[in-house]
């Protein structure tokens, strides 16, 4: 009888584990489906823009008075240089940091799928100081982090482009990797990347696409392999 009870308990535990495992698999499948749905929607939006752009190339007369401006990666990098160097309070990155962070420039602009591009941001800290209470055992690590940021940081960015309603190009950036030029540390770099995404990069960078002296405004934007194409019309 005791053996029977032990067998039933083992069977119950096995079934419970199976149910838990099944629930985890269902949840994992749901998350994967949500991710694929978002990617499909982004791809469809990009395809619509590409299709419209291709139609204009095949029959430019149908476009009426519209025209397109073409920006290469180098030209877009030059456009972005209008914003830099950008000085920001270090507390923008973390509420217990004093000093300034200077984003000096963007480099290595490369166009990707679905109106996205990748680039690197080069930045450095100036008079960076952690104002929170630090246990003695970790004070050396904090000093190394401060000097590492002062020596410079390279940030890999994934940027999604879109047209704003106010004739601007909206660039929503996400930091995918950070590297300290000195005192590199996975923990410090991960913390810095997380703070950038949660605080500094929550709102997009904005670039004015208005053509001085004209009445044409941007109507459509699409990234090809080699160019950012902005179509203007009255």
PDB file of N, CA and C in Angstrom, residues 90-95 97 123 145 153-157 172-180 185-203:
ATOM      1  N   UNK A  90      24.984  64.467 -16.700  1.00  0.00           N
ATOM      2  CA  UNK A  90      25.185  63.045 -16.422  1.00  0.00           C
ATOM      3  C   UNK A  90      23.998  62.436 -15.696  1.00  0.00           C
ATOM      4  N   UNK A  91      23.243  63.263 -14.956  1.00  0.00           N
ATOM      5  CA  UNK A  91      22.067  62.735 -14.265  1.00  0.00           C
ATOM      6  C   UNK A  91      20.999  62.259 -15.252  1.00  0.00           C
ATOM      7  N   UNK A  92      21.115  62.675 -16.529  1.00  0.00           N
ATOM      8  CA  UNK A  92      20.195  62.153 -17.547  1.00  0.00           C
ATOM      9  C   UNK A  92      20.398  60.658 -17.728  1.00  0.00           C
ATOM     10  N   UNK A  93      21.621  60.201 -17.465  1.00  0.00           N
ATOM     11  CA  UNK A  93      21.946  58.784 -17.591  1.00  0.00           C
ATOM     12  C   UNK A  93      21.664  58.032 -16.293  1.00  0.00           C
ATOM     13  N   UNK A  94      21.902  58.689 -15.179  1.00  0.00           N
ATOM     14  CA  UNK A  94      21.652  58.076 -13.874  1.00  0.00           C
ATOM     15  C   UNK A  94      21.474  59.191 -12.862  1.00  0.00           C
ATOM     16  N   UNK A  95      20.451  59.074 -12.031  1.00  0.00           N
ATOM     17  CA  UNK A  95      20.104  60.172 -11.127  1.00  0.00           C
ATOM     18  C   UNK A  95      21.165  60.452 -10.082  1.00  0.00           C
ATOM     19  N   UNK A  97      24.506  60.532 -10.734  1.00  0.00           N
ATOM     20  CA  UNK A  97      25.749  60.926 -11.385  1.00  0.00           C
ATOM     21  C   UNK A  97      25.802  62.441 -11.513  1.00  0.00           C
ATOM     22  N   UNK A 123      31.150  58.995 -27.301  1.00  0.00           N
ATOM     23  CA  UNK A 123      30.872  59.963 -26.246  1.00  0.00           C
ATOM     24  C   UNK A 123      31.893  59.797 -25.119  1.00  0.00           C
ATOM     25  N   UNK A 145      34.952  52.966 -13.013  1.00  0.00           N
ATOM     26  CA  UNK A 145      33.860  53.307 -13.925  1.00  0.00           C
ATOM     27  C   UNK A 145      33.921  54.785 -14.320  1.00  0.00           C
ATOM     28  N   UNK A 153      33.411  56.339 -24.506  1.00  0.00           N
ATOM     29  CA  UNK A 153      32.516  55.188 -24.647  1.00  0.00           C
ATOM     30  C   UNK A 153      32.088  55.082 -26.110  1.00  0.00           C
ATOM     31  N   UNK A 154      32.088  53.874 -26.628  1.00  0.00           N
ATOM     32  CA  UNK A 154      31.567  53.608 -27.972  1.00  0.00           C
ATOM     33  C   UNK A 154      30.240  52.876 -27.814  1.00  0.00           C
ATOM     34  N   UNK A 155      29.189  53.428 -28.402  1.00  0.00           N
ATOM     35  CA  UNK A 155      27.852  52.861 -28.275  1.00  0.00           C
ATOM     36  C   UNK A 155      27.360  52.424 -29.650  1.00  0.00           C
ATOM     37  N   UNK A 156      26.993  51.158 -29.783  1.00  0.00           N
ATOM     38  CA  UNK A 156      26.364  50.675 -31.010  1.00  0.00           C
ATOM     39  C   UNK A 156      24.873  50.954 -30.932  1.00  0.00           C
ATOM     40  N   UNK A 157      24.342  51.606 -31.962  1.00  0.00           N
ATOM     41  CA  UNK A 157      22.940  52.002 -31.968  1.00  0.00           C
ATOM     42  C   UNK A 157      22.199  51.352 -33.131  1.00  0.00           C
ATOM     43  N   UNK A 172      14.485  57.075 -33.833  1.00  0.00           N
ATOM     44  CA  UNK A 172      14.331  56.422 -32.529  1.00  0.00           C
ATOM     45  C   UNK A 172      15.462  55.416 -32.348  1.00  0.00           C
ATOM     46  N   UNK A 173      16.363  55.709 -31.409  1.00  0.00           N
ATOM     47  CA  UNK A 173      17.566  54.898 -31.251  1.00  0.00           C
ATOM     48  C   UNK A 173      17.449  53.931 -30.077  1.00  0.00           C
ATOM     49  N   UNK A 174      18.164  52.830 -30.198  1.00  0.00           N
ATOM     50  CA  UNK A 174      18.248  51.830 -29.127  1.00  0.00           C
ATOM     51  C   UNK A 174      19.698  51.367 -29.053  1.00  0.00           C
ATOM     52  N   UNK A 175      20.282  51.440 -27.862  1.00  0.00           N
ATOM     53  CA  UNK A 175      21.662  51.009 -27.678  1.00  0.00           C
ATOM     54  C   UNK A 175      21.723  49.485 -27.586  1.00  0.00           C
ATOM     55  N   UNK A 176      22.465  48.873 -28.494  1.00  0.00           N
ATOM     56  CA  UNK A 176      22.583  47.411 -28.489  1.00  0.00           C
ATOM     57  C   UNK A 176      23.884  46.936 -27.857  1.00  0.00           C
ATOM     58  N   UNK A 177      24.873  47.828 -27.764  1.00  0.00           N
ATOM     59  CA  UNK A 177      26.154  47.429 -27.169  1.00  0.00           C
ATOM     60  C   UNK A 177      26.894  48.679 -26.729  1.00  0.00           C
ATOM     61  N   UNK A 178      27.580  48.613 -25.598  1.00  0.00           N
ATOM     62  CA  UNK A 178      28.416  49.711 -25.124  1.00  0.00           C
ATOM     63  C   UNK A 178      29.789  49.174 -24.766  1.00  0.00           C
ATOM     64  N   UNK A 179      30.812  49.988 -25.033  1.00  0.00           N
ATOM     65  CA  UNK A 179      32.180  49.566 -24.710  1.00  0.00           C
ATOM     66  C   UNK A 179      32.955  50.756 -24.158  1.00  0.00           C
ATOM     67  N   UNK A 180      33.501  50.600 -22.946  1.00  0.00           N
ATOM     68  CA  UNK A 180      34.366  51.610 -22.355  1.00  0.00           C
ATOM     69  C   UNK A 180      35.763  51.490 -22.963  1.00  0.00           C
ATOM     70  N   UNK A 185      34.264  46.772 -18.404  1.00  0.00           N
ATOM     71  CA  UNK A 185      33.651  45.873 -17.425  1.00  0.00           C
ATOM     72  C   UNK A 185      32.254  45.511 -17.910  1.00  0.00           C
ATOM     73  N   UNK A 186      31.939  44.218 -18.049  1.00  0.00           N
ATOM     74  CA  UNK A 186      30.604  43.830 -18.511  1.00  0.00           C
ATOM     75  C   UNK A 186      29.480  44.406 -17.658  1.00  0.00           C
ATOM     76  N   UNK A 187      29.669  44.431 -16.334  1.00  0.00           N
ATOM     77  CA  UNK A 187      28.618  44.944 -15.453  1.00  0.00           C
ATOM     78  C   UNK A 187      28.413  46.443 -15.656  1.00  0.00           C
ATOM     79  N   UNK A 188      29.501  47.199 -15.698  1.00  0.00           N
ATOM     80  CA  UNK A 188      29.401  48.650 -15.885  1.00  0.00           C
ATOM     81  C   UNK A 188      28.817  48.985 -17.247  1.00  0.00           C
ATOM     82  N   UNK A 189      29.261  48.288 -18.264  1.00  0.00           N
ATOM     83  CA  UNK A 189      28.786  48.566 -19.622  1.00  0.00           C
ATOM     84  C   UNK A 189      27.314  48.188 -19.776  1.00  0.00           C
ATOM     85  N   UNK A 190      26.908  47.092 -19.141  1.00  0.00           N
ATOM     86  CA  UNK A 190      25.503  46.692 -19.181  1.00  0.00           C
ATOM     87  C   UNK A 190      24.623  47.711 -18.474  1.00  0.00           C
ATOM     88  N   UNK A 191      25.086  48.200 -17.302  1.00  0.00           N
ATOM     89  CA  UNK A 191      24.322  49.203 -16.565  1.00  0.00           C
ATOM     90  C   UNK A 191      24.190  50.486 -17.383  1.00  0.00           C
ATOM     91  N   UNK A 192      25.282  50.907 -18.003  1.00  0.00           N
ATOM     92  CA  UNK A 192      25.260  52.130 -18.808  1.00  0.00           C
ATOM     93  C   UNK A 192      24.298  51.983 -19.983  1.00  0.00           C
ATOM     94  N   UNK A 193      24.347  50.833 -20.649  1.00  0.00           N
ATOM     95  CA  UNK A 193      23.447  50.590 -21.793  1.00  0.00           C
ATOM     96  C   UNK A 193      21.991  50.608 -21.346  1.00  0.00           C
ATOM     97  N   UNK A 194      21.695  49.973 -20.232  1.00  0.00           N
ATOM     98  CA  UNK A 194      20.317  49.940 -19.725  1.00  0.00           C
ATOM     99  C   UNK A 194      19.817  51.337 -19.383  1.00  0.00           C
ATOM    100  N   UNK A 195      20.665  52.132 -18.721  1.00  0.00           N
ATOM    101  CA  UNK A 195      20.257  53.491 -18.358  1.00  0.00           C
ATOM    102  C   UNK A 195      20.048  54.352 -19.596  1.00  0.00           C
ATOM    103  N   UNK A 196      20.870  54.162 -20.614  1.00  0.00           N
ATOM    104  CA  UNK A 196      20.694  54.921 -21.851  1.00  0.00           C
ATOM    105  C   UNK A 196      19.348  54.612 -22.488  1.00  0.00           C
ATOM    106  N   UNK A 197      19.014  53.334 -22.576  1.00  0.00           N
ATOM    107  CA  UNK A 197      17.761  52.946 -23.221  1.00  0.00           C
ATOM    108  C   UNK A 197      16.539  53.379 -22.414  1.00  0.00           C
ATOM    109  N   UNK A 198      16.642  53.313 -21.101  1.00  0.00           N
ATOM    110  CA  UNK A 198      15.487  53.634 -20.263  1.00  0.00           C
ATOM    111  C   UNK A 198      15.304  55.138 -20.043  1.00  0.00           C
ATOM    112  N   UNK A 199      16.394  55.915 -20.170  1.00  0.00           N
ATOM    113  CA  UNK A 199      16.299  57.328 -19.834  1.00  0.00           C
ATOM    114  C   UNK A 199      16.617  58.235 -21.027  1.00  0.00           C
ATOM    115  N   UNK A 200      17.819  58.120 -21.571  1.00  0.00           N
ATOM    116  CA  UNK A 200      18.277  59.064 -22.591  1.00  0.00           C
ATOM    117  C   UNK A 200      17.601  58.842 -23.942  1.00  0.00           C
ATOM    118  N   UNK A 201      17.389  57.594 -24.312  1.00  0.00           N
ATOM    119  CA  UNK A 201      16.898  57.281 -25.653  1.00  0.00           C
ATOM    120  C   UNK A 201      15.392  57.022 -25.704  1.00  0.00           C
ATOM    121  N   UNK A 202      14.670  57.436 -24.694  1.00  0.00           N
ATOM    122  CA  UNK A 202      13.219  57.215 -24.690  1.00  0.00           C
ATOM    123  C   UNK A 202      12.524  58.036 -25.773  1.00  0.00           C
ATOM    124  N   UNK A 203      13.049  59.223 -26.075  1.00  0.00           N
ATOM    125  CA  UNK A 203      12.447  60.074 -27.097  1.00  0.00           C
ATOM    126  C   UNK A 203      13.362  60.117 -28.315  1.00  0.00           C
TER     127      UNK A 203
END
